[in-house]
GROMACS .gro file of C-alpha atoms in nm:
model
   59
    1UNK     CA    1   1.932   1.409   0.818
    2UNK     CA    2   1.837   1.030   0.881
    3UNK     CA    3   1.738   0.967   1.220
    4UNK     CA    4   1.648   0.582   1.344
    5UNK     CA    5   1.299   0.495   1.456
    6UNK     CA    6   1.366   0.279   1.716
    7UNK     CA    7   1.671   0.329   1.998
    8UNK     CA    8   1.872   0.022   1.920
    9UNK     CA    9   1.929  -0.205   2.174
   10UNK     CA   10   2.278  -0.254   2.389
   11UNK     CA   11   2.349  -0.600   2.257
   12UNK     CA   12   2.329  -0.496   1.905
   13UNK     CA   13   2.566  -0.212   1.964
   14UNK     CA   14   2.795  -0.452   2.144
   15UNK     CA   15   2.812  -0.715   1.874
   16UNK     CA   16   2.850  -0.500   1.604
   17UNK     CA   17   3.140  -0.326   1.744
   18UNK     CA   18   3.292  -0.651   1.828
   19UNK     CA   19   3.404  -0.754   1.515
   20UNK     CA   20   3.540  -0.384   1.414
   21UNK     CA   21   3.653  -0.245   1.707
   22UNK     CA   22   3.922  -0.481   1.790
   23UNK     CA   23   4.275  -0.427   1.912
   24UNK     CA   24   4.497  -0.649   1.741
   25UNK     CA   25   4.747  -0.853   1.891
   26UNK     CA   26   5.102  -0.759   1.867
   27UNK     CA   27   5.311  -0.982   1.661
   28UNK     CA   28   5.561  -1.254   1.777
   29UNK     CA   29   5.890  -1.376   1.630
   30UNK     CA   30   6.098  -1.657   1.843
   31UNK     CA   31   6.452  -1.571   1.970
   32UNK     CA   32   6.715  -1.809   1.708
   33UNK     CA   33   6.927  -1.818   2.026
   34UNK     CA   34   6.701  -1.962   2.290
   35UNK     CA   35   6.371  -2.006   2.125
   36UNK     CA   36   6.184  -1.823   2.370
   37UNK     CA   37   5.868  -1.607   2.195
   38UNK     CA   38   6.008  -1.217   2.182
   39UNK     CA   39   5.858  -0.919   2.039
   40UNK     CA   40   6.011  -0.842   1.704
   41UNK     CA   41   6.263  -0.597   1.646
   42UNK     CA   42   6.340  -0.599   2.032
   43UNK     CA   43   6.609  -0.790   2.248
   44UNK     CA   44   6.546  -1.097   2.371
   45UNK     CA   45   6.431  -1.062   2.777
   46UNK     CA   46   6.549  -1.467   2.848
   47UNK     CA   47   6.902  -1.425   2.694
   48UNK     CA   48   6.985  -1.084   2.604
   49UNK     CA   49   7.085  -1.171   2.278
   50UNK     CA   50   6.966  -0.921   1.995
   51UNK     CA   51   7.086  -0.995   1.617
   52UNK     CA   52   7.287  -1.286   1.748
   53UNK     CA   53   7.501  -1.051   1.955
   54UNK     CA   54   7.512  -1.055   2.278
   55UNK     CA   55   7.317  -0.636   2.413
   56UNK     CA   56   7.254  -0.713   2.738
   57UNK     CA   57   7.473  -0.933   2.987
   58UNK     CA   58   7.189  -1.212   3.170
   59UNK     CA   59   7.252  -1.506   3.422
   0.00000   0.00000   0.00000
């Protein structure tokens, strides 16, 4: 079994999982009715349009 000679030090550990250990962001469409950024696949919070009907009745 291969065992390091040296304890490696905090920063290293931290940088290296950095770059692999990152959550990714969700991903953003833009409502056709209002323009304001939604999640995909969801209604739209600003105008409660979803599919250009109208789900939920807003202000």
């Amino acid at each position: 079994m291969a065992v390091p000679k040296r304890k490696m030090g905090r920063a290293r550990t931290h940088a290296r999982r950095s770059t692999n250990d990152k959550i990714p962001m969700p991903a953003r469409s833009v409502c056709p009715q209002c323009g304001e950024v939604k999640l995909p696949h969801r209604v739209c919070g600003n105008c409660g349009y979803y599919r250009d009907r109208e789900v939920i009745e807003t202000e």
